[in-house]
Short mmCIF file of C-alpha atoms in Angstrom, two decimals:
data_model
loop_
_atom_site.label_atom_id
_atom_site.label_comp_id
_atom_site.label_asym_id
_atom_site.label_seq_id
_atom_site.Cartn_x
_atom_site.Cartn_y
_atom_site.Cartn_z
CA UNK I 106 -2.02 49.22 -37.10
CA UNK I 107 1.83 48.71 -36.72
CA UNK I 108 3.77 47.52 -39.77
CA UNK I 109 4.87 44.48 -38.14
CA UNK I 110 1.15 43.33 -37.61
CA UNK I 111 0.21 43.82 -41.09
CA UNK I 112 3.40 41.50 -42.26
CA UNK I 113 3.00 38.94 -39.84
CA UNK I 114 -1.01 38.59 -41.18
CA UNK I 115 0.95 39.01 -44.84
CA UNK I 116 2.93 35.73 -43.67
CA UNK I 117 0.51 33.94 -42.34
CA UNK I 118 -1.83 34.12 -45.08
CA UNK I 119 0.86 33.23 -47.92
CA UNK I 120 2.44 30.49 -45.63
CA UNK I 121 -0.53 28.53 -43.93
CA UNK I 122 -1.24 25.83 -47.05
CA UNK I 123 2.42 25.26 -47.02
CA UNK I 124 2.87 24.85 -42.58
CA UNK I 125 -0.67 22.75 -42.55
CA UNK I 126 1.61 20.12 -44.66
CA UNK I 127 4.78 20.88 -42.55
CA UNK I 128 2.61 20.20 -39.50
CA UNK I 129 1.30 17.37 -40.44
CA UNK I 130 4.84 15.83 -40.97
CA UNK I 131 5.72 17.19 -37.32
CA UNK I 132 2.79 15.37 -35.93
CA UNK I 133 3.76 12.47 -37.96
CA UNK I 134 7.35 12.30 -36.43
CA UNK I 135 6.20 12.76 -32.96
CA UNK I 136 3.95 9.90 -33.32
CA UNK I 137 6.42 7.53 -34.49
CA UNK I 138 9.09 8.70 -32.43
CA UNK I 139 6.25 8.53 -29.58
CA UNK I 140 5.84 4.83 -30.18
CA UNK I 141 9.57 3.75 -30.76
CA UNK I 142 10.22 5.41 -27.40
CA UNK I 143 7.19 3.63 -25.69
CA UNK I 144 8.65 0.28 -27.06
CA UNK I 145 12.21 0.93 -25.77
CA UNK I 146 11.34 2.95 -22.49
CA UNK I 147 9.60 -0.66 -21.34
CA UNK I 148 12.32 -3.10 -22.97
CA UNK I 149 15.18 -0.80 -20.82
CA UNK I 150 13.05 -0.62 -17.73
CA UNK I 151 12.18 -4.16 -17.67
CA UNK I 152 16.27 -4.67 -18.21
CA UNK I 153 17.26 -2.12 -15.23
CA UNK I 154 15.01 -3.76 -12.94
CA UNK I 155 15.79 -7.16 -13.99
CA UNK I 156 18.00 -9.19 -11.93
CA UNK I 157 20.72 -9.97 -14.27
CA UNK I 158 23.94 -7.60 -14.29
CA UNK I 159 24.71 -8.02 -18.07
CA UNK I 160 20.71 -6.64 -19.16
CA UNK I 161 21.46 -3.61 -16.17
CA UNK I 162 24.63 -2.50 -17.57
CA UNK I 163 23.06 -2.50 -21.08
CA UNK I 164 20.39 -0.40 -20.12
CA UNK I 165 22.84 1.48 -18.28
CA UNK I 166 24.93 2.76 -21.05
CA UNK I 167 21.96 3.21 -23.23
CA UNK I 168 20.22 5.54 -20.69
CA UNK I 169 23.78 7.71 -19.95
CA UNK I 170 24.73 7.65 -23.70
CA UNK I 171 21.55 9.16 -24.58
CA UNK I 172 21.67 11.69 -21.75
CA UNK I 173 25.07 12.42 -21.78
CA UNK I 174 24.76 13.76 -25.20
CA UNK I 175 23.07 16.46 -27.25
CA UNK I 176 19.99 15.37 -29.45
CA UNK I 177 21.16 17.27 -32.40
CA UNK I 178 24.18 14.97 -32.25
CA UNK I 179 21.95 11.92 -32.01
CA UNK I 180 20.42 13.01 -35.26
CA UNK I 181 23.54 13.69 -36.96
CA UNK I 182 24.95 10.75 -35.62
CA UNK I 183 22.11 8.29 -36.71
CA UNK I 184 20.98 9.73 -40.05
CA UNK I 185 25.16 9.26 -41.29
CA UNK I 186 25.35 6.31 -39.62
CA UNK I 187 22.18 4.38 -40.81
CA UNK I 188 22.50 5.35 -44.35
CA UNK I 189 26.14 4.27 -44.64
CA UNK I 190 24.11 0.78 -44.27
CA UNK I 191 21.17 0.67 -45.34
CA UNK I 192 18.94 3.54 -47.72
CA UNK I 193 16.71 5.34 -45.48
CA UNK I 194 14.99 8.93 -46.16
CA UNK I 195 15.71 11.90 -43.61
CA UNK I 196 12.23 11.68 -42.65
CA UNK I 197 12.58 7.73 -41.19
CA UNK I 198 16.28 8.56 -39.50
CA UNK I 199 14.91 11.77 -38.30
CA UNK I 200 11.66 9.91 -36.36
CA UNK I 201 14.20 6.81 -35.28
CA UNK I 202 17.02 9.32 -33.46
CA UNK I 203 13.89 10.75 -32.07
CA UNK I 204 12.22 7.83 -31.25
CA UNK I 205 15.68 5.99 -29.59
CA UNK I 206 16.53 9.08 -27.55
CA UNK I 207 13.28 8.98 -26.30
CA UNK I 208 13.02 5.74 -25.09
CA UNK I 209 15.91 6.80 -22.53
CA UNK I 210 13.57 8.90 -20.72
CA UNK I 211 10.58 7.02 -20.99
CA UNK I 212 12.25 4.20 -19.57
CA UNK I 213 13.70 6.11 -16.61
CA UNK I 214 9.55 7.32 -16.27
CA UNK I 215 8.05 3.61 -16.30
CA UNK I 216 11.39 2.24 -14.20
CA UNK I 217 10.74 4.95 -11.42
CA UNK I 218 6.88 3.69 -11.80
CA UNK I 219 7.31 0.47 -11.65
CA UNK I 220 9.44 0.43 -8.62
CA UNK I 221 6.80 3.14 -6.75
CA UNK I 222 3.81 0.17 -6.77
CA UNK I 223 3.48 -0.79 -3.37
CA UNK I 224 5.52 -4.05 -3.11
CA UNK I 225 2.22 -5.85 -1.90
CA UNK I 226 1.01 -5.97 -5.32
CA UNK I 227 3.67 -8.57 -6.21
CA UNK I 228 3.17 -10.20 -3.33
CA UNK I 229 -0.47 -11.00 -3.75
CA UNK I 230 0.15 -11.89 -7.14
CA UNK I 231 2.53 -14.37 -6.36
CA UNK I 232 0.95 -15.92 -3.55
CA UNK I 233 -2.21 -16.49 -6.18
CA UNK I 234 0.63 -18.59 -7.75
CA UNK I 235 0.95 -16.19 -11.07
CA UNK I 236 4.65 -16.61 -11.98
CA UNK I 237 6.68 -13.24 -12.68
CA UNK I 238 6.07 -12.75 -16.04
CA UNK I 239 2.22 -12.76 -15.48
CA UNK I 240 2.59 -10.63 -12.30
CA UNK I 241 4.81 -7.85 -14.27
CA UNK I 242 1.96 -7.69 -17.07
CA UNK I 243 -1.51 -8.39 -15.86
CA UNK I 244 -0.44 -6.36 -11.79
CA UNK I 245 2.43 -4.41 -11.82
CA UNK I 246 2.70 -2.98 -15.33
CA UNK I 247 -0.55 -1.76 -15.81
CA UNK I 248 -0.42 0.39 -12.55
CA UNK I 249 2.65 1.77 -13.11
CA UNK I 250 1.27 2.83 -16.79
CA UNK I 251 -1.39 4.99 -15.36
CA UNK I 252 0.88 6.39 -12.66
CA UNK I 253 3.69 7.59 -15.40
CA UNK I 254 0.48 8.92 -17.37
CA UNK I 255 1.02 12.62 -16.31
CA UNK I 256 4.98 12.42 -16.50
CA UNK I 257 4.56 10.53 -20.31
CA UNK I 258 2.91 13.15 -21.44
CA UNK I 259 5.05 16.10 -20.21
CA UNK I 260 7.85 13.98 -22.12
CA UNK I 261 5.43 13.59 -25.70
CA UNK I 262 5.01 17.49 -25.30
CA UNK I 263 9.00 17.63 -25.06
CA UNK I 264 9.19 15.00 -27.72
CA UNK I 265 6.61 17.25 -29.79
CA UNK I 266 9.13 20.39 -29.52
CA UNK I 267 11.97 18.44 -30.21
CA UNK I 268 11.22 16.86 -32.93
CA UNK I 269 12.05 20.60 -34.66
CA UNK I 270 15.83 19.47 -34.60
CA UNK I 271 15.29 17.14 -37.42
CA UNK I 272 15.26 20.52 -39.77
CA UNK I 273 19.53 20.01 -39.49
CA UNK I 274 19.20 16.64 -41.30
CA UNK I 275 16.57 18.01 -44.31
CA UNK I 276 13.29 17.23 -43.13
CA UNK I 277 10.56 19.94 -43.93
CA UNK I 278 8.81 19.49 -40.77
CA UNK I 279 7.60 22.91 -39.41
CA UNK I 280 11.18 24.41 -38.12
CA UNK I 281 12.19 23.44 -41.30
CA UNK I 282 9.84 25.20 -43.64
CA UNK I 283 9.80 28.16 -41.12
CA UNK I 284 14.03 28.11 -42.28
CA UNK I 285 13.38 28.14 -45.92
CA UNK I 286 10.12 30.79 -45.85
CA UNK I 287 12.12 33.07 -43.81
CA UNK I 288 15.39 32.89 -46.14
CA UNK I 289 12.86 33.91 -49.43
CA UNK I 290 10.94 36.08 -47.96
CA UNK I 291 13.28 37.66 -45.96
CA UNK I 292 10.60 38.04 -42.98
CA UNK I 293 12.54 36.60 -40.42
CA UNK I 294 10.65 37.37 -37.30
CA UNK I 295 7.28 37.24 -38.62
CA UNK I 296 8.10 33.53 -39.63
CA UNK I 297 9.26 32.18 -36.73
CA UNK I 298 6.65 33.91 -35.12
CA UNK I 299 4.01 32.35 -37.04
CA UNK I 300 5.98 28.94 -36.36
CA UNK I 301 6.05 29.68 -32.72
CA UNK I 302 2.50 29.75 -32.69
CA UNK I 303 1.83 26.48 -34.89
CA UNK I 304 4.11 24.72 -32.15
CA UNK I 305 1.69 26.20 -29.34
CA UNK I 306 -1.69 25.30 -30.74
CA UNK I 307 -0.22 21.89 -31.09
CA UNK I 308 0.99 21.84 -27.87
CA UNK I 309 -2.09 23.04 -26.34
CA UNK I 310 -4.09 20.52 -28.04
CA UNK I 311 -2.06 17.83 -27.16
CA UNK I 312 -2.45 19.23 -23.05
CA UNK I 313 -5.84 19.00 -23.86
CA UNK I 314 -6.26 15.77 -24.88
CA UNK I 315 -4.12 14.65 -22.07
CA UNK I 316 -5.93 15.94 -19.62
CA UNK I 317 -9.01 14.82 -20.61
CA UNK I 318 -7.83 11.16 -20.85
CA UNK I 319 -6.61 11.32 -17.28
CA UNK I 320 -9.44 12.87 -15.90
CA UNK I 321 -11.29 9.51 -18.10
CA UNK I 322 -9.04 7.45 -15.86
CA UNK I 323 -9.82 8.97 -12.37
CA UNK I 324 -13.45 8.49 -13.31
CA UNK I 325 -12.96 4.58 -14.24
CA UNK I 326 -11.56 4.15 -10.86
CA UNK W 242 -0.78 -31.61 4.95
CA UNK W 243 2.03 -28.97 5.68
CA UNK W 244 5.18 -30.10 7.72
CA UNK W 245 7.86 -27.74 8.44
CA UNK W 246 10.92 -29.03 9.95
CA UNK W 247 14.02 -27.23 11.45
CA UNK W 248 12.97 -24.32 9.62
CA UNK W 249 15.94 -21.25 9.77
CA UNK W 250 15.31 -17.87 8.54
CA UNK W 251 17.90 -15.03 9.02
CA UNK W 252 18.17 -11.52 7.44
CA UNK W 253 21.60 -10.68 7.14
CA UNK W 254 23.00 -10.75 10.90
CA UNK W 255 19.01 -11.25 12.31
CA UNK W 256 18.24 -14.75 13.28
CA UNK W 257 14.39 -14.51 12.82
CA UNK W 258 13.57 -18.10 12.83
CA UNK W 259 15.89 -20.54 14.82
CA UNK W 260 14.47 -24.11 14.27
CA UNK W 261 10.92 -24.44 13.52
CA UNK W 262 9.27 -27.68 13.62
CA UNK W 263 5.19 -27.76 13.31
CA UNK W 264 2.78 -30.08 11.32
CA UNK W 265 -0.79 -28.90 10.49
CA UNK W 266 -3.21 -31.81 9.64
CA UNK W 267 -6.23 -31.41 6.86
CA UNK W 268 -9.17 -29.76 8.38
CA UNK W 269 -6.80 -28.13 11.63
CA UNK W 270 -7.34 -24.50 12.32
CA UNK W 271 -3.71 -23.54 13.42
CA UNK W 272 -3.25 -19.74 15.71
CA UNK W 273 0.39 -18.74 15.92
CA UNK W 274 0.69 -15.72 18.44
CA UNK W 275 3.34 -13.83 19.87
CA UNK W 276 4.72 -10.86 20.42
CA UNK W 277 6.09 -8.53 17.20
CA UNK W 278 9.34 -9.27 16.38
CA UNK W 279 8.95 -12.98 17.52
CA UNK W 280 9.01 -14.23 14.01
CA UNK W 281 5.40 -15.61 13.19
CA UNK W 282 4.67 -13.35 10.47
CA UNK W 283 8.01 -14.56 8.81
CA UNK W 284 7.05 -18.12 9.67
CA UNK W 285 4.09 -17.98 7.80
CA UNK W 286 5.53 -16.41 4.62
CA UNK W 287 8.12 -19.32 4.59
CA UNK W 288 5.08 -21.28 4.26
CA UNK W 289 4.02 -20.04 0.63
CA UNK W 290 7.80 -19.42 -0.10
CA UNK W 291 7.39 -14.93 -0.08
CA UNK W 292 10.72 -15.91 1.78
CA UNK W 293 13.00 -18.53 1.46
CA UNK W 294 14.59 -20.64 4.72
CA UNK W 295 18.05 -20.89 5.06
CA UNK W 296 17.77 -24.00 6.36
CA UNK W 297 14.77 -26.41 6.77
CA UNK W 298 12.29 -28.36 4.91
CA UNK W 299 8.66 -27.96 4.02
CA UNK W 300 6.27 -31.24 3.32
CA UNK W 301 3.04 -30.70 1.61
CA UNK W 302 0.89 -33.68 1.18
CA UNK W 303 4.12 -35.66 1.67
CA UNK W 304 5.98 -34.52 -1.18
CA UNK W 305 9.35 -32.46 -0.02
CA UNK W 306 9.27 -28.90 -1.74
CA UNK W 307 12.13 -28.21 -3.34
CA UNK W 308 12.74 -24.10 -3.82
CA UNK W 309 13.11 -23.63 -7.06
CA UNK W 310 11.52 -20.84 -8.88
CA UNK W 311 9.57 -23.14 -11.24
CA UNK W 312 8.15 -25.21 -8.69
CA UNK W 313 7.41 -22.73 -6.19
CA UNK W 314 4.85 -20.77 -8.82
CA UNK W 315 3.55 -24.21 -8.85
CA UNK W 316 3.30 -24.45 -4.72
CA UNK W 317 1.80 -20.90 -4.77
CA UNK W 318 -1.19 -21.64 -6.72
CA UNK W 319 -2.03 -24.43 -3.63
CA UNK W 320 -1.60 -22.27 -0.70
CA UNK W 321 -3.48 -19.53 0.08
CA UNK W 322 -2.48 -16.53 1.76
CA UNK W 323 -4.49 -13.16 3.26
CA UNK W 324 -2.80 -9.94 3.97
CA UNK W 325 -2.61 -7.97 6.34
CA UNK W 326 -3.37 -5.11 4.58
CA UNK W 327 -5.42 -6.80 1.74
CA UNK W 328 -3.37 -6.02 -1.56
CA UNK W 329 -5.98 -6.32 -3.97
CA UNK W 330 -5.37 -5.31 -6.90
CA UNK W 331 -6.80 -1.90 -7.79
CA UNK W 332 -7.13 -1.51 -11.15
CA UNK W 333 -9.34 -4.33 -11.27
CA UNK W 334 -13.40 -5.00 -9.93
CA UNK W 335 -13.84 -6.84 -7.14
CA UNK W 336 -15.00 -10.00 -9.49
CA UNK W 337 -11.78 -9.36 -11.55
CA UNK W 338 -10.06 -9.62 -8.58
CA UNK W 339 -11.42 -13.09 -7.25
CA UNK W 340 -11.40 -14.64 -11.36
CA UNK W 341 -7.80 -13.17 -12.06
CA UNK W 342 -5.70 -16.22 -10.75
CA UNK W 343 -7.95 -18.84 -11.93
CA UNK W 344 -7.89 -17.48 -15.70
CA UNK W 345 -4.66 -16.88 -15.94
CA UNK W 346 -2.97 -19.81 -13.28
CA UNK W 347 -5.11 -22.62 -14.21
CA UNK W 348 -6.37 -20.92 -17.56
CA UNK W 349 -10.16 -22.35 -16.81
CA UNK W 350 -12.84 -21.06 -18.91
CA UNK W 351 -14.08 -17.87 -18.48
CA UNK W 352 -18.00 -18.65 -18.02
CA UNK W 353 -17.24 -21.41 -15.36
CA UNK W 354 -14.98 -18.88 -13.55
CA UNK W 355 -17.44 -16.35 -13.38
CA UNK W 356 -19.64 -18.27 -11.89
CA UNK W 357 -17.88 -19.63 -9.61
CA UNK W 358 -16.54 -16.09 -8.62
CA UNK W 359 -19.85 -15.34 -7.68
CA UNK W 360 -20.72 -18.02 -6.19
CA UNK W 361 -17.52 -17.53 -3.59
CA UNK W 362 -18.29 -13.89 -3.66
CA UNK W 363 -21.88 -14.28 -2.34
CA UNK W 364 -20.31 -16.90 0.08
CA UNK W 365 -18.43 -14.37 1.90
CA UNK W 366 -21.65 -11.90 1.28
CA UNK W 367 -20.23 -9.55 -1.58
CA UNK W 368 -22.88 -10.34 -3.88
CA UNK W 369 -23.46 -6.81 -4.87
CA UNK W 370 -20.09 -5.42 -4.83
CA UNK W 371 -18.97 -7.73 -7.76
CA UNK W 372 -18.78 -4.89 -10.23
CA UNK W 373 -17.41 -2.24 -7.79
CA UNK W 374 -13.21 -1.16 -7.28
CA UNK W 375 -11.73 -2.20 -4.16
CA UNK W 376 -11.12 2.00 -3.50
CA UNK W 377 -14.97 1.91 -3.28
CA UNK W 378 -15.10 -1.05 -0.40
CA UNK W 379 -14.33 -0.43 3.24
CA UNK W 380 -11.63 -2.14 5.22
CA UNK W 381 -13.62 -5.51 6.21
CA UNK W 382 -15.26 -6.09 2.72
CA UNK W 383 -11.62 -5.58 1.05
CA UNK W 384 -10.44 -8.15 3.30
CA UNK W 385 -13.00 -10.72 2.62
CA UNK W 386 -12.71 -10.10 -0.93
CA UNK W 387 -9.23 -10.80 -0.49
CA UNK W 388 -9.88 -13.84 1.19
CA UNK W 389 -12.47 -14.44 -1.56
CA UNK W 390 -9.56 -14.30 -4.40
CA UNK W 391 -7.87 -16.83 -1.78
CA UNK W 392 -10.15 -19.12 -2.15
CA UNK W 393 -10.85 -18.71 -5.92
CA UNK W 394 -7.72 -20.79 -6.14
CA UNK W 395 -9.18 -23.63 -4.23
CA UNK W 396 -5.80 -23.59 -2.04
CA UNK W 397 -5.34 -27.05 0.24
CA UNK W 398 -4.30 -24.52 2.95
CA UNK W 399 -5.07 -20.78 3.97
CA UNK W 400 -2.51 -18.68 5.42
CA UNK W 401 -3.85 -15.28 7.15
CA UNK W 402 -1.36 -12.63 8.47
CA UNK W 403 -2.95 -10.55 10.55
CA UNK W 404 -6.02 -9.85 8.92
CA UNK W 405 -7.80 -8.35 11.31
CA UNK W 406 -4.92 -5.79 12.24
CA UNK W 407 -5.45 -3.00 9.67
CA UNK W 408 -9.20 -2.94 10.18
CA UNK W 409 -11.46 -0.64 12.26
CA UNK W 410 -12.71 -2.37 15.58
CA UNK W 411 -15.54 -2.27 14.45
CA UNK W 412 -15.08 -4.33 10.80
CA UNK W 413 -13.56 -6.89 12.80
CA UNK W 414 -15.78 -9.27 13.46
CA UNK W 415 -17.04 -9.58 9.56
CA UNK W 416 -14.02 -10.83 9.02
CA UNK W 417 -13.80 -13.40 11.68
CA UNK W 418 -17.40 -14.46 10.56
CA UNK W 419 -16.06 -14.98 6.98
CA UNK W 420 -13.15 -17.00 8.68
CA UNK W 421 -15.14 -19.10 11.22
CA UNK W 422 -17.42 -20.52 8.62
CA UNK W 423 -14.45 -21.31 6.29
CA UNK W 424 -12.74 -23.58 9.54
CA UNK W 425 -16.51 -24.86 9.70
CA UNK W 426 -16.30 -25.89 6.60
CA UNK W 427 -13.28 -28.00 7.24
CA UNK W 428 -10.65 -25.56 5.44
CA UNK W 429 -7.12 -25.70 6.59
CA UNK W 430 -5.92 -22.63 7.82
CA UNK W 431 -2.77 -20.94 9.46
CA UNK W 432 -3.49 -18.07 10.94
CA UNK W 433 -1.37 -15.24 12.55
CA UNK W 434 -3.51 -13.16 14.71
CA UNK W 435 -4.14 -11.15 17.81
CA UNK W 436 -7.67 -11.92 18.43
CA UNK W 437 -7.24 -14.12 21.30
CA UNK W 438 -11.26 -14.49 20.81
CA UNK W 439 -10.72 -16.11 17.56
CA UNK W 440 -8.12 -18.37 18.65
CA UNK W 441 -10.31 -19.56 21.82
CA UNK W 442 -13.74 -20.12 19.96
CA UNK W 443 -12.10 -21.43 16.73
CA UNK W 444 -8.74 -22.97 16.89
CA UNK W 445 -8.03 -26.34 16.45
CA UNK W 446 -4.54 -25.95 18.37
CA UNK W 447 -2.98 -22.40 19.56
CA UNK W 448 1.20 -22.03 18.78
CA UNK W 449 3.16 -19.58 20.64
CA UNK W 450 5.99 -18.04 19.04
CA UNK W 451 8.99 -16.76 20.87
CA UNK W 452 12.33 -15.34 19.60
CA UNK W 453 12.29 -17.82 16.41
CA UNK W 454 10.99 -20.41 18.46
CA UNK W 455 7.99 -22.31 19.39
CA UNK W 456 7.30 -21.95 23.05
CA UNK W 457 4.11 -24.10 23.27
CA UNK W 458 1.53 -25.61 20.87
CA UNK W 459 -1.33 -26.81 22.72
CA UNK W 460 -5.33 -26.95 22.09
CA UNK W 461 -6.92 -23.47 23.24
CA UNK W 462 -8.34 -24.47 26.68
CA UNK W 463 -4.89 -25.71 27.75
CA UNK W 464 -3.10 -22.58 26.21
CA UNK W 465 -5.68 -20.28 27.65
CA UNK W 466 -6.18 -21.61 30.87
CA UNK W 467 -3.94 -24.18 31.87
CA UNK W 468 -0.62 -23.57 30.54
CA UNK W 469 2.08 -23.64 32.99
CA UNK W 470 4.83 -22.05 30.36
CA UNK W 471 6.36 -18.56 31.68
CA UNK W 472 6.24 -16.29 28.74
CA UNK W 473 3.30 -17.32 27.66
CA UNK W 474 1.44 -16.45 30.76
CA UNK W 475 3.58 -13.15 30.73
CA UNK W 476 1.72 -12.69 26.91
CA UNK W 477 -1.61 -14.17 28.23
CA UNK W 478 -1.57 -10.87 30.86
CA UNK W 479 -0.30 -8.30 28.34
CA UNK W 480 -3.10 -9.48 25.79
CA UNK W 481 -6.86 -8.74 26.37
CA UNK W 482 -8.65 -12.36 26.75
#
């Protein structure tokens, strides 16, 4: 059996307790930074479809800020920023820069959603005399949410990936264990092989899940 | 019951409606024809305020509606109005669909909207398709489920637009069955159609619509067989009577 082999199952086996924990934090991350980007992706595509200039222009500059610059900045930029204020733990300002640059994407996903339900909907909805509050939530909304289903997802798996970066500001998330096993042990490319395959089985399980929840959905219809 | 006077409706440098005066009594079955383009459909959405005039005002039961967002929700919830293509809602049943507005408009119990729900739906004979998705209903059942959640509202007046145009030939008359026994049963109703059937066997009065104008608005033996106005016996030929 080659060398390499025989290390790599030599890294694995003295690593694994250690990366189920790391792991866990990763999953924990991409939850919350899940959530805080579901929250602001429908505040800032509510505001970009809205009809007042002042709520468009603030979405605006939220969505181009965020795009317009690298996540690893975000990160940076948040985790100094926030605990010049207030005290926060590299684990919560990791998950929140995750979480807000999210939301820029998501928001673009439910905005290009929103706007693809046929324009009848509304229509109907306010001919029944619902006002446009009630039409947004109880017709429009919850079409557009299945319809950005498949794109969502494609940006949690992103979000999942990404949420590696967080290793610059301390956290010991996967990526960031993988760092400090690899500078002991000196088994660089064993480690982040091992990593690389932690990320994947999450990853695949995630696809998994995903597709059986929109398969779930197809049926209920 | 609904009184539109001088109504004006332009889109951008398109003068759709140029002046529109008609009055529709409780009980009248109203058919506004003409050909495409000629501004009926756009009439009719003026009427539940999907578009707003430039210039003109709308009466309902003698009150003057003003256009404000507010009160027009308000309007809405009394006037009825059928698609042409249907727009249910699809991510809802077919009885979610008829007790949606009443829940959430009027916010009436839930067990007394049910039932009456049902009760409508096995009016327009959708009994059994109560717990079914509209993607699951042809083209005629959609549409009287639509006119179903219409009536669910208990609207003073029923506006159709063309709701008979999207269907199969042979899904039409289902619909027209659903509609004749509404106008039976005394319900107001505006509708914009080409069944020139309908309009002979049903119609109260018969309004022809020309370039943003009404050309004639007579009772259906006078429109159909008696009228002495040029363009209308010019539609009269092109249309199948």
């Amino acid at each position: 059996m080659p060398e390499f082999i025989l290390t790599f199952v030599d890294v694995f086996k003295n690593t694994y307790k250690g990366f189920l924990q790391a792991g866990l934090l990763t999953i924990e991350i991409t939850a919350i930074a899940v959530v805080i980007g579901m929250i602001l992706g429908v505040i800032f595509a509510l505001m970009k479809i809205s009809n007042s200039k002042i709520l468009q222009t603030i979405a605006n500059i939220y969505i181009t800020l965020i795009r317009g610059t690298p996540l690893i900045v975000q990160i940076m930029f948040l985790y100094f920023g926030i605990t010049s204020i207030i005290v926060l733990d590299n684990f919560w300002a990791g998950a929140i820069a995750l979480g807000v640059h999210n939301g820029a994407y998501i928001a673009e996903i439910f905005r290009g959603s929103i706007q693809g339900i046929d324009k009848g909907q509304r229509e109907a909805s306010l001919a029944l005399g619902m006002n446009s509050s009630l039409t947004m939530r109880r017709i429009v909304f919850p079409q557009a949410l299945r319809r950005a289903i498949p794109p969502l997802g494609n940006q949690f798996i992103i979000t999942l990936k990404d949420s590696s970066l967080v290793y610059v500001i301390g956290v010991s998330e996967l990526f960031g264990l993988a760092n400090r096993v690899a500078a002991s042990n000196f088994k660089q490319f064993e480690t982040f092989l091992v990593v690389g395959l932690y990320y994947l089985i999450l990853v695949l399980i995630f696809s998994a899940l995903l597709k059986w929840y929109e398969n779930k959905l197809d049926v209920d219809k | 019951m609904i009184k539109a006077e001088n109504i004006h409706k332009s889109f951008g440098d398109l003068n759709v409606l140029k002046g529109i005066d008609m009055e529709v009594h409780r009980g009248e079955v109203v058919v506004l024809i003409g050909v495409s383009g000629s501004g009926k459909s756009t009439f009719l959405r003026c009427l539940n305020f999907l578009e707003l005039t430039n210039e003109g005002v709308i009466t309902i039961d003698g009150k003057q509606v003003n256009q404000k967002k507010d009160n027009l929700v308000k309007i809405r919830a009394e006037v009825g109005m059928v698609f042409q293509h249907f727009n249910l809602f699809p991510h809802k049943t077919v009885l979610e669909n008829v007790m949606e507005a009443p829940l959430m408009v009027k916010k009436l119990n839930k067990v007394e909207v049910e039932k009456m729900a049902h009760g409508i739906l096995k009016k327009v004979g959708l009994s059994e398709k109560a717990a079914v998705y509209p993607n699951k209903l042809s083209g005629g059942q959609k549409q009287r489920v639509a006119i179903a959640r219409a009536l669910a509202m208990e609207p003073k007046v029923l506006l159709f637009d063309e709701p008979t145009s999207a269907l199969d030939p042979e899904l039409v008359g289902e619909v027209l069955q659903v509609m004749q026994n509404l106008a039976e049963e005394g319900m107001t109703m505006i509708v914009v159609t080409h069944e020139m059937k309908f309009a002979k066997n049903v119609a109260d009065r018969v309004i022809m619509l020309d370039e943003g104008v009404i050309i004639e608005d007579s009772d259906p033996e006078t429109f159909f067989n008696h009228s002495t106005n040029e363009r209308t016996l010019q539609f009269l030929e092109m249309v199948d009577v």
